[in-house]
Amino acid sequence: MTSSLPLSTAEAIESINRSLSDLSNRTTNNQDFFENPRHFCGYVTRLQLLLNTLVRTSSSPDALPPPVQTALKGIAGDLANAVETVLVYRNKSKIFVLINCISLSDALQQRTIAIGAWLALTENSLQDHPELRKKIADLSREMKEILFKVTENEERMHFTLQKEGEGRETTKAVQSAIIMDLLRTLGIESDNLTELREQIKQLRTDLARSSSISERRILSSLQRILESWCIVADLSSFNYDIEMEDDVNISPFKSFLCPLTKDVMKEPVVLESSQTYERKAIEYWFQRCLEDYRDPTCPVTGQVLKSLELKPNIGLAGAIEEWINRNVDFQVKKAVEVLCEVNPQVDSVERVLDILYKILEEYPFSRYRVRNSGVVLLLVKLLRNSSKNIGTLLRSKALMALLSMAKDEESKKIMLDEGISRLAIHSLIGSSEKEREYAVKLLLEFSSDRAYCISLALEKGALVLLTSMAGNLVHPALSNLAEEVLKNLEKVEDNVELLAAAGRFEPLISRLCEGSDDVKIEMAYMVGKMTLTNISREQIARQCAKVLVELLYKSVGRAASLQALYNLSVLEDNATVLVDSAVLPALMNILFKNQDASPELNELAAATIANIVSNPGHWELASTDKKGSVATHIKSRDGMKSIFMFLEHPEVEHRVHAFRLTRILSECFGQDLADELKPFYKLSFFKEKLLDDQSTHGEKSDSACILANIQLSEEEVKTVLEANFIKWIVTNLKNQQRSSNARLSRQVSSMVEGLVGLLLHFTKSLNPPSLTVAREQSLMTVFCEQLSFPSKPRVKQLAALGLKNLSEAGRLLSAAESGKPKPRGVCAALVAMCGRPPPEPSTCPIHNAHCEDDSQLCLLKSNCIRPLVDLLTDEDTSVQIAAVEALSTLIVDTSKNLKRAVDQLHQQGVVDAVIDLFTEIRPGVLQERALWMIERILRVEGHSQQYSLNQSLVRALVEAFKHGNANAKMHSQEALTNLKQISGVSRRDSSQARSQGR
């Protein structure tokens, strides 16, 4: 990690937001061209969500835990540096990035790893936010393990450019290879020299202040190569490798060839020197002479020309045209013969296709001849009937010829009538890049027509293949072509939904954000009814949430917006985005204040609120208006009254969201919710729902969780949790255990959690009648079964706390019975005469009293100790804390029984397990609870001697003594004193402790 600037926490958060804003401002064409910055921005998107949630865990930045503040400051510095690197990718020319791609990649990787390391600092401060802690841990691990790489094309081009920077002389062939490789790497078509020129022009601007000799040599070399490439055009000669009749195969006369290009001239012109040239070739030569500040000359004679007049050589042009027409007619005839064969030779077909393409490209005026000969139909037939036999090479050449013919409108109509679209789409998955390239180019040629765009979007698989190709940067040229086709398709309104279904949401999002109200409503309806992936939900929510919230306040757009927001709220990560967009006040206005809202709208509003508030930490502090927060308003009497209206709604669909929302509120505001429930007598309502056979399973599980989450007084426990209800709870828990598989459904898991929570309520207020019920229903056994039964951590925590309450009740009961006076009389007289008391029944080593084997108040006799010990290695800290608290009830702090109890715990493996746990955990509640047990265990002299050589334990105690809170310091000091690692503060106290241990 790099050291950060001395920022305050608030300044660090502001710096992070500024950096994130810089990343979100995309203004260049090559912003997503390179994979590394795009990959980094993907991490930044997740980082932004997590940091927003992390900051909301505290009321102010300065109230955040110190490790979190330190991490935010570190992230601010490294993120700012990373943004500078990303902006190089975005704002500099692509060639500049290629020159420096390795150093840029390394810099971005270092910053990413550093940010991941800073994130790791926050994990231990998020014990109360396990979900957030897990997400941060996952992102931190991924960022620390990231390995940014440059692609093979980029790396090859990087070293090629570096060699050019050494100033070496290269041959013309090498220069041609370099330029083609560069074009391929930049995703530029080979004939698109304009874009290459623009890239070199931008590179010149980028290097204006560069002091690097190597970089300036690279610029000079590229400019020279580009000039050479432009001057020597790659024009193919009219040379056909096929047997022809002697009277037809007339080779071009020497006068047909341009002296500059060595090819047959298409537009011959005569200079004042009487020499004939191809018009474009000589014009370029004249231009070159002017650029070099020299007089124009005739290239053949060297004569200085006084006039640059170019006279058409009409006679020669006519002879050339006649020669071309004769050869074209014959070649087209031969092509038709080969293509009409039943089983043509592959080599012959390949030669024919090459010849046809040369004719079409070099002599476009001959396209009507090719069309009238029926070649277009034959080529489509070749693709349709022999696609699997001819191979990808011939398919690509057939598509290439058809692409050239598509410039003829009549030929284009023939192709469309014959179903060329479906054949081109099939070739999008061809095995060769060339086949895919010509297929997408053919689609691009057709997509300029609106009617065709509609039919293309309806073709099966077309949009999926095109969107996949557009996002594949391994082949940038293909990606750019597919992107152009999609942009043409996006212009048609009818295609928006089809494109979105294929995963391309840009047209939908742009219309939703920028369209008229009618368009926005239409798009919102579309979002609401679509089946979206989580990535799609996140993308739409981040860009459109505020627009959808605005629609909520318009009566005509409310239904569409509600459906869309409900669909987006299904993703938990969208909760923060939606809260920041002020969606909760708008939803509450519909649910609580809008009397005109239909039941369907109310249901959607309640369901969306329930989705958003499912996880605490991001919505509780959101404000509705000047009157208070969302949380305060929801749990207010008016808010609860509105929710209760839905709890008793006759329609099941309406009730389910109200029950779910009430359950979530009970998890967040247990006592506050109880205070609001009581005036409405809803405690008995939820109990009745739980017992009602007509209630759905979801309503029952939610009712159980609601009653379990709210705090009940002792009187309310007696009223609600009477004996028959406890029996019903135990019976249903056992039924759930017998009927469920190892993997519990969500509703079954919630039901188990609620029922165990109700039993926990019961064990908090134990009196003689309730103790009788606990014994009759074997509650300790019921709780113990939940520890090993597959369940979520919350159930294990509640069960462990239930065992703690029952064990504590057993300890108090044993202490009360041991304090009663022993009976006197005849037995006492016999004892006095004989001097020896009669044998007493064996006592429990924990309670120092007689505990029955089936006792439901003794963890030892009920065989609950080992399951609790197993919980000490649980991944959930709250479960570990509950287990330690339950085991702590076994250490009776009396001088008479402590040694015996500790010996028994040692035999059960409790002592070693607690010590192992203590040496591994960090400061916090769990450490303090474990330390309390260890301090009492070490009061027993035999055990203090045994563990005095355990250096791990000693080190952990010293760390707790140095860095713990007041209680931890006190317990660790006593433990170290008993281990004789430090001198006791009070000799008397230490002596008493040792005497108790004996």
PDB file of N, CA and C in Angstrom, residues 376-446:
ATOM      1  N   VAL A 376     -25.932 -14.130 -58.868  1.00  0.00           N
ATOM      2  CA  VAL A 376     -26.385 -13.831 -57.499  1.00  0.00           C
ATOM      3  C   VAL A 376     -27.188 -14.996 -56.940  1.00  0.00           C
ATOM      4  N   LEU A 377     -28.144 -15.483 -57.711  1.00  0.00           N
ATOM      5  CA  LEU A 377     -28.950 -16.627 -57.260  1.00  0.00           C
ATOM      6  C   LEU A 377     -28.076 -17.856 -57.005  1.00  0.00           C
ATOM      7  N   LEU A 378     -27.093 -18.069 -57.888  1.00  0.00           N
ATOM      8  CA  LEU A 378     -26.226 -19.239 -57.733  1.00  0.00           C
ATOM      9  C   LEU A 378     -25.373 -19.140 -56.462  1.00  0.00           C
ATOM     10  N   LEU A 379     -24.915 -17.943 -56.146  1.00  0.00           N
ATOM     11  CA  LEU A 379     -24.099 -17.774 -54.933  1.00  0.00           C
ATOM     12  C   LEU A 379     -24.940 -18.008 -53.678  1.00  0.00           C
ATOM     13  N   VAL A 380     -26.166 -17.494 -53.650  1.00  0.00           N
ATOM     14  CA  VAL A 380     -27.046 -17.724 -52.497  1.00  0.00           C
ATOM     15  C   VAL A 380     -27.362 -19.209 -52.367  1.00  0.00           C
ATOM     16  N   LYS A 381     -27.609 -19.854 -53.514  1.00  0.00           N
ATOM     17  CA  LYS A 381     -27.881 -21.291 -53.503  1.00  0.00           C
ATOM     18  C   LYS A 381     -26.668 -22.066 -52.986  1.00  0.00           C
ATOM     19  N   LEU A 382     -25.471 -21.628 -53.398  1.00  0.00           N
ATOM     20  CA  LEU A 382     -24.247 -22.276 -52.915  1.00  0.00           C
ATOM     21  C   LEU A 382     -24.164 -22.210 -51.395  1.00  0.00           C
ATOM     22  N   LEU A 383     -24.472 -21.060 -50.801  1.00  0.00           N
ATOM     23  CA  LEU A 383     -24.423 -20.910 -49.336  1.00  0.00           C
ATOM     24  C   LEU A 383     -25.513 -21.731 -48.657  1.00  0.00           C
ATOM     25  N   ARG A 384     -26.692 -21.800 -49.284  1.00  0.00           N
ATOM     26  CA  ARG A 384     -27.809 -22.471 -48.644  1.00  0.00           C
ATOM     27  C   ARG A 384     -27.682 -23.987 -48.685  1.00  0.00           C
ATOM     28  N   ASN A 385     -27.327 -24.525 -49.836  1.00  0.00           N
ATOM     29  CA  ASN A 385     -27.369 -25.974 -50.024  1.00  0.00           C
ATOM     30  C   ASN A 385     -26.045 -26.666 -49.739  1.00  0.00           C
ATOM     31  N   SER A 386     -24.940 -25.943 -49.840  1.00  0.00           N
ATOM     32  CA  SER A 386     -23.636 -26.600 -49.677  1.00  0.00           C
ATOM     33  C   SER A 386     -22.824 -25.977 -48.554  1.00  0.00           C
ATOM     34  N   SER A 387     -23.516 -25.356 -47.608  1.00  0.00           N
ATOM     35  CA  SER A 387     -22.809 -24.606 -46.573  1.00  0.00           C
ATOM     36  C   SER A 387     -21.870 -25.485 -45.764  1.00  0.00           C
ATOM     37  N   LYS A 388     -22.319 -26.709 -45.451  1.00  0.00           N
ATOM     38  CA  LYS A 388     -21.487 -27.588 -44.626  1.00  0.00           C
ATOM     39  C   LYS A 388     -20.368 -28.241 -45.421  1.00  0.00           C
ATOM     40  N   ASN A 389     -20.556 -28.336 -46.738  1.00  0.00           N
ATOM     41  CA  ASN A 389     -19.582 -29.050 -47.559  1.00  0.00           C
ATOM     42  C   ASN A 389     -18.451 -28.161 -48.059  1.00  0.00           C
ATOM     43  N   ILE A 390     -18.727 -26.902 -48.326  1.00  0.00           N
ATOM     44  CA  ILE A 390     -17.727 -26.067 -48.986  1.00  0.00           C
ATOM     45  C   ILE A 390     -16.702 -25.491 -48.017  1.00  0.00           C
ATOM     46  N   GLY A 391     -16.976 -25.495 -46.734  1.00  0.00           N
ATOM     47  CA  GLY A 391     -15.981 -25.020 -45.775  1.00  0.00           C
ATOM     48  C   GLY A 391     -16.009 -23.517 -45.584  1.00  0.00           C
ATOM     49  N   THR A 392     -15.372 -23.079 -44.527  1.00  0.00           N
ATOM     50  CA  THR A 392     -15.433 -21.666 -44.144  1.00  0.00           C
ATOM     51  C   THR A 392     -14.734 -20.760 -45.143  1.00  0.00           C
ATOM     52  N   LEU A 393     -13.668 -21.249 -45.819  1.00  0.00           N
ATOM     53  CA  LEU A 393     -12.951 -20.412 -46.772  1.00  0.00           C
ATOM     54  C   LEU A 393     -13.842 -20.031 -47.942  1.00  0.00           C
ATOM     55  N   LEU A 394     -14.530 -21.028 -48.528  1.00  0.00           N
ATOM     56  CA  LEU A 394     -15.395 -20.728 -49.665  1.00  0.00           C
ATOM     57  C   LEU A 394     -16.622 -19.932 -49.225  1.00  0.00           C
ATOM     58  N   ARG A 395     -17.124 -20.199 -48.033  1.00  0.00           N
ATOM     59  CA  ARG A 395     -18.258 -19.415 -47.543  1.00  0.00           C
ATOM     60  C   ARG A 395     -17.881 -17.938 -47.423  1.00  0.00           C
ATOM     61  N   SER A 396     -16.668 -17.688 -46.913  1.00  0.00           N
ATOM     62  CA  SER A 396     -16.224 -16.301 -46.764  1.00  0.00           C
ATOM     63  C   SER A 396     -16.064 -15.644 -48.129  1.00  0.00           C
ATOM     64  N   LYS A 397     -15.567 -16.383 -49.131  1.00  0.00           N
ATOM     65  CA  LYS A 397     -15.388 -15.805 -50.458  1.00  0.00           C
ATOM     66  C   LYS A 397     -16.724 -15.585 -51.158  1.00  0.00           C
ATOM     67  N   ALA A 398     -17.692 -16.479 -50.911  1.00  0.00           N
ATOM     68  CA  ALA A 398     -19.026 -16.284 -51.481  1.00  0.00           C
ATOM     69  C   ALA A 398     -19.685 -15.049 -50.874  1.00  0.00           C
ATOM     70  N   LEU A 399     -19.537 -14.893 -49.557  1.00  0.00           N
ATOM     71  CA  LEU A 399     -20.084 -13.710 -48.885  1.00  0.00           C
ATOM     72  C   LEU A 399     -19.396 -12.441 -49.376  1.00  0.00           C
ATOM     73  N   MET A 400     -18.095 -12.545 -49.652  1.00  0.00           N
ATOM     74  CA  MET A 400     -17.332 -11.403 -50.130  1.00  0.00           C
ATOM     75  C   MET A 400     -17.867 -10.955 -51.485  1.00  0.00           C
ATOM     76  N   ALA A 401     -18.135 -11.907 -52.376  1.00  0.00           N
ATOM     77  CA  ALA A 401     -18.678 -11.576 -53.692  1.00  0.00           C
ATOM     78  C   ALA A 401     -20.077 -10.981 -53.581  1.00  0.00           C
ATOM     79  N   LEU A 402     -20.904 -11.549 -52.710  1.00  0.00           N
ATOM     80  CA  LEU A 402     -22.257 -11.024 -52.516  1.00  0.00           C
ATOM     81  C   LEU A 402     -22.231  -9.622 -51.918  1.00  0.00           C
ATOM     82  N   LEU A 403     -21.255  -9.380 -51.036  1.00  0.00           N
ATOM     83  CA  LEU A 403     -21.114  -8.046 -50.453  1.00  0.00           C
ATOM     84  C   LEU A 403     -20.841  -7.014 -51.536  1.00  0.00           C
ATOM     85  N   SER A 404     -19.998  -7.355 -52.486  1.00  0.00           N
ATOM     86  CA  SER A 404     -19.725  -6.435 -53.585  1.00  0.00           C
ATOM     87  C   SER A 404     -20.965  -6.248 -54.457  1.00  0.00           C
ATOM     88  N   MET A 405     -21.726  -7.322 -54.683  1.00  0.00           N
ATOM     89  CA  MET A 405     -22.937  -7.221 -55.497  1.00  0.00           C
ATOM     90  C   MET A 405     -24.047  -6.451 -54.775  1.00  0.00           C
ATOM     91  N   ALA A 406     -23.964  -6.371 -53.455  1.00  0.00           N
ATOM     92  CA  ALA A 406     -25.003  -5.676 -52.696  1.00  0.00           C
ATOM     93  C   ALA A 406     -25.016  -4.185 -52.982  1.00  0.00           C
ATOM     94  N   LYS A 407     -23.995  -3.684 -53.629  1.00  0.00           N
ATOM     95  CA  LYS A 407     -23.964  -2.266 -54.001  1.00  0.00           C
ATOM     96  C   LYS A 407     -24.866  -1.997 -55.199  1.00  0.00           C
ATOM     97  N   ASP A 408     -25.353  -3.050 -55.789  1.00  0.00           N
ATOM     98  CA  ASP A 408     -26.322  -2.945 -56.885  1.00  0.00           C
ATOM     99  C   ASP A 408     -27.710  -3.192 -56.293  1.00  0.00           C
ATOM    100  N   GLU A 409     -28.611  -2.227 -56.417  1.00  0.00           N
ATOM    101  CA  GLU A 409     -29.910  -2.292 -55.755  1.00  0.00           C
ATOM    102  C   GLU A 409     -30.733  -3.491 -56.213  1.00  0.00           C
ATOM    103  N   GLU A 410     -30.720  -3.793 -57.489  1.00  0.00           N
ATOM    104  CA  GLU A 410     -31.492  -4.941 -57.977  1.00  0.00           C
ATOM    105  C   GLU A 410     -30.942  -6.244 -57.395  1.00  0.00           C
ATOM    106  N   SER A 411     -29.626  -6.339 -57.328  1.00  0.00           N
ATOM    107  CA  SER A 411     -29.013  -7.543 -56.749  1.00  0.00           C
ATOM    108  C   SER A 411     -29.360  -7.659 -55.267  1.00  0.00           C
ATOM    109  N   LYS A 412     -29.381  -6.536 -54.589  1.00  0.00           N
ATOM    110  CA  LYS A 412     -29.721  -6.552 -53.162  1.00  0.00           C
ATOM    111  C   LYS A 412     -31.140  -7.091 -52.953  1.00  0.00           C
ATOM    112  N   LYS A 413     -32.058  -6.683 -53.798  1.00  0.00           N
ATOM    113  CA  LYS A 413     -33.434  -7.170 -53.675  1.00  0.00           C
ATOM    114  C   LYS A 413     -33.514  -8.681 -53.913  1.00  0.00           C
ATOM    115  N   ILE A 414     -32.740  -9.157 -54.882  1.00  0.00           N
ATOM    116  CA  ILE A 414     -32.727 -10.603 -55.143  1.00  0.00           C
ATOM    117  C   ILE A 414     -32.221 -11.364 -53.925  1.00  0.00           C
ATOM    118  N   MET A 415     -31.152 -10.872 -53.319  1.00  0.00           N
ATOM    119  CA  MET A 415     -30.579 -11.535 -52.137  1.00  0.00           C
ATOM    120  C   MET A 415     -31.592 -11.594 -50.989  1.00  0.00           C
ATOM    121  N   LEU A 416     -32.277 -10.484 -50.735  1.00  0.00           N
ATOM    122  CA  LEU A 416     -33.234 -10.456 -49.630  1.00  0.00           C
ATOM    123  C   LEU A 416     -34.385 -11.405 -49.891  1.00  0.00           C
ATOM    124  N   ASP A 417     -34.855 -11.465 -51.128  1.00  0.00           N
ATOM    125  CA  ASP A 417     -35.949 -12.384 -51.453  1.00  0.00           C
ATOM    126  C   ASP A 417     -35.530 -13.840 -51.271  1.00  0.00           C
ATOM    127  N   GLU A 418     -34.251 -14.121 -51.476  1.00  0.00           N
ATOM    128  CA  GLU A 418     -33.755 -15.492 -51.362  1.00  0.00           C
ATOM    129  C   GLU A 418     -33.317 -15.856 -49.938  1.00  0.00           C
ATOM    130  N   GLY A 419     -33.492 -14.938 -48.968  1.00  0.00           N
ATOM    131  CA  GLY A 419     -33.180 -15.251 -47.557  1.00  0.00           C
ATOM    132  C   GLY A 419     -31.715 -15.160 -47.198  1.00  0.00           C
ATOM    133  N   ILE A 420     -31.014 -14.165 -47.773  1.00  0.00           N
ATOM    134  CA  ILE A 420     -29.587 -14.030 -47.472  1.00  0.00           C
ATOM    135  C   ILE A 420     -29.348 -13.665 -46.009  1.00  0.00           C
ATOM    136  N   SER A 421     -30.316 -12.999 -45.379  1.00  0.00           N
ATOM    137  CA  SER A 421     -30.124 -12.575 -43.984  1.00  0.00           C
ATOM    138  C   SER A 421     -29.874 -13.768 -43.068  1.00  0.00           C
ATOM    139  N   ARG A 422     -30.706 -14.781 -43.213  1.00  0.00           N
ATOM    140  CA  ARG A 422     -30.565 -15.960 -42.355  1.00  0.00           C
ATOM    141  C   ARG A 422     -29.224 -16.648 -42.594  1.00  0.00           C
ATOM    142  N   LEU A 423     -28.786 -16.678 -43.852  1.00  0.00           N
ATOM    143  CA  LEU A 423     -27.506 -17.309 -44.172  1.00  0.00           C
ATOM    144  C   LEU A 423     -26.339 -16.497 -43.588  1.00  0.00           C
ATOM    145  N   ALA A 424     -26.436 -15.171 -43.642  1.00  0.00           N
ATOM    146  CA  ALA A 424     -25.382 -14.319 -43.080  1.00  0.00           C
ATOM    147  C   ALA A 424     -25.336 -14.457 -41.562  1.00  0.00           C
ATOM    148  N   ILE A 425     -26.495 -14.535 -40.942  1.00  0.00           N
ATOM    149  CA  ILE A 425     -26.543 -14.702 -39.481  1.00  0.00           C
ATOM    150  C   ILE A 425     -25.890 -16.022 -39.083  1.00  0.00           C
ATOM    151  N   HIS A 426     -26.162 -17.066 -39.873  1.00  0.00           N
ATOM    152  CA  HIS A 426     -25.534 -18.360 -39.597  1.00  0.00           C
ATOM    153  C   HIS A 426     -24.012 -18.252 -39.677  1.00  0.00           C
ATOM    154  N   SER A 427     -23.507 -17.426 -40.580  1.00  0.00           N
ATOM    155  CA  SER A 427     -22.059 -17.279 -40.735  1.00  0.00           C
ATOM    156  C   SER A 427     -21.426 -16.424 -39.647  1.00  0.00           C
ATOM    157  N   LEU A 428     -22.247 -15.764 -38.826  1.00  0.00           N
ATOM    158  CA  LEU A 428     -21.691 -14.994 -37.702  1.00  0.00           C
ATOM    159  C   LEU A 428     -20.995 -15.890 -36.688  1.00  0.00           C
ATOM    160  N   ILE A 429     -21.308 -17.179 -36.715  1.00  0.00           N
ATOM    161  CA  ILE A 429     -20.644 -18.129 -35.819  1.00  0.00           C
ATOM    162  C   ILE A 429     -19.673 -19.006 -36.602  1.00  0.00           C
ATOM    163  N   GLY A 430     -19.269 -18.535 -37.775  1.00  0.00           N
ATOM    164  CA  GLY A 430     -18.315 -19.293 -38.588  1.00  0.00           C
ATOM    165  C   GLY A 430     -16.985 -19.464 -37.884  1.00  0.00           C
ATOM    166  N   SER A 431     -16.242 -20.467 -38.315  1.00  0.00           N
ATOM    167  CA  SER A 431     -14.978 -20.794 -37.639  1.00  0.00           C
ATOM    168  C   SER A 431     -13.850 -19.844 -37.997  1.00  0.00           C
ATOM    169  N   SER A 432     -13.967 -19.095 -39.097  1.00  0.00           N
ATOM    170  CA  SER A 432     -12.896 -18.182 -39.489  1.00  0.00           C
ATOM    171  C   SER A 432     -13.335 -16.734 -39.272  1.00  0.00           C
ATOM    172  N   GLU A 433     -12.374 -15.886 -38.962  1.00  0.00           N
ATOM    173  CA  GLU A 433     -12.659 -14.473 -38.759  1.00  0.00           C
ATOM    174  C   GLU A 433     -13.133 -13.825 -40.052  1.00  0.00           C
ATOM    175  N   LYS A 434     -12.590 -14.255 -41.176  1.00  0.00           N
ATOM    176  CA  LYS A 434     -12.977 -13.683 -42.467  1.00  0.00           C
ATOM    177  C   LYS A 434     -14.449 -13.941 -42.770  1.00  0.00           C
ATOM    178  N   GLU A 435     -14.916 -15.155 -42.515  1.00  0.00           N
ATOM    179  CA  GLU A 435     -16.320 -15.464 -42.772  1.00  0.00           C
ATOM    180  C   GLU A 435     -17.219 -14.578 -41.918  1.00  0.00           C
ATOM    181  N   ARG A 436     -16.882 -14.445 -40.632  1.00  0.00           N
ATOM    182  CA  ARG A 436     -17.684 -13.597 -39.749  1.00  0.00           C
ATOM    183  C   ARG A 436     -17.626 -12.132 -40.203  1.00  0.00           C
ATOM    184  N   GLU A 437     -16.447 -11.719 -40.660  1.00  0.00           N
ATOM    185  CA  GLU A 437     -16.287 -10.328 -41.089  1.00  0.00           C
ATOM    186  C   GLU A 437     -17.188 -10.002 -42.274  1.00  0.00           C
ATOM    187  N   TYR A 438     -17.176 -10.835 -43.312  1.00  0.00           N
ATOM    188  CA  TYR A 438     -17.977 -10.532 -44.497  1.00  0.00           C
ATOM    189  C   TYR A 438     -19.468 -10.715 -44.211  1.00  0.00           C
ATOM    190  N   ALA A 439     -19.808 -11.621 -43.297  1.00  0.00           N
ATOM    191  CA  ALA A 439     -21.220 -11.787 -42.933  1.00  0.00           C
ATOM    192  C   ALA A 439     -21.757 -10.527 -42.266  1.00  0.00           C
ATOM    193  N   VAL A 440     -21.004  -9.982 -41.316  1.00  0.00           N
ATOM    194  CA  VAL A 440     -21.482  -8.781 -40.621  1.00  0.00           C
ATOM    195  C   VAL A 440     -21.421  -7.560 -41.534  1.00  0.00           C
ATOM    196  N   LYS A 441     -20.465  -7.522 -42.451  1.00  0.00           N
ATOM    197  CA  LYS A 441     -20.427  -6.416 -43.417  1.00  0.00           C
ATOM    198  C   LYS A 441     -21.653  -6.454 -44.330  1.00  0.00           C
ATOM    199  N   LEU A 442     -22.068  -7.665 -44.704  1.00  0.00           N
ATOM    200  CA  LEU A 442     -23.256  -7.802 -45.553  1.00  0.00           C
ATOM    201  C   LEU A 442     -24.495  -7.306 -44.798  1.00  0.00           C
ATOM    202  N   LEU A 443     -24.609  -7.669 -43.519  1.00  0.00           N
ATOM    203  CA  LEU A 443     -25.731  -7.184 -42.713  1.00  0.00           C
ATOM    204  C   LEU A 443     -25.685  -5.668 -42.565  1.00  0.00           C
ATOM    205  N   LEU A 444     -24.471  -5.128 -42.432  1.00  0.00           N
ATOM    206  CA  LEU A 444     -24.324  -3.680 -42.315  1.00  0.00           C
ATOM    207  C   LEU A 444     -24.779  -2.986 -43.599  1.00  0.00           C
ATOM    208  N   GLU A 445     -24.467  -3.574 -44.741  1.00  0.00           N
ATOM    209  CA  GLU A 445     -24.879  -3.002 -46.020  1.00  0.00           C
ATOM    210  C   GLU A 445     -26.404  -2.927 -46.120  1.00  0.00           C
ATOM    211  N   PHE A 446     -27.083  -3.949 -45.616  1.00  0.00           N
ATOM    212  CA  PHE A 446     -28.542  -3.988 -45.696  1.00  0.00           C
ATOM    213  C   PHE A 446     -29.215  -3.129 -44.628  1.00  0.00           C
TER     214      PHE A 446
END
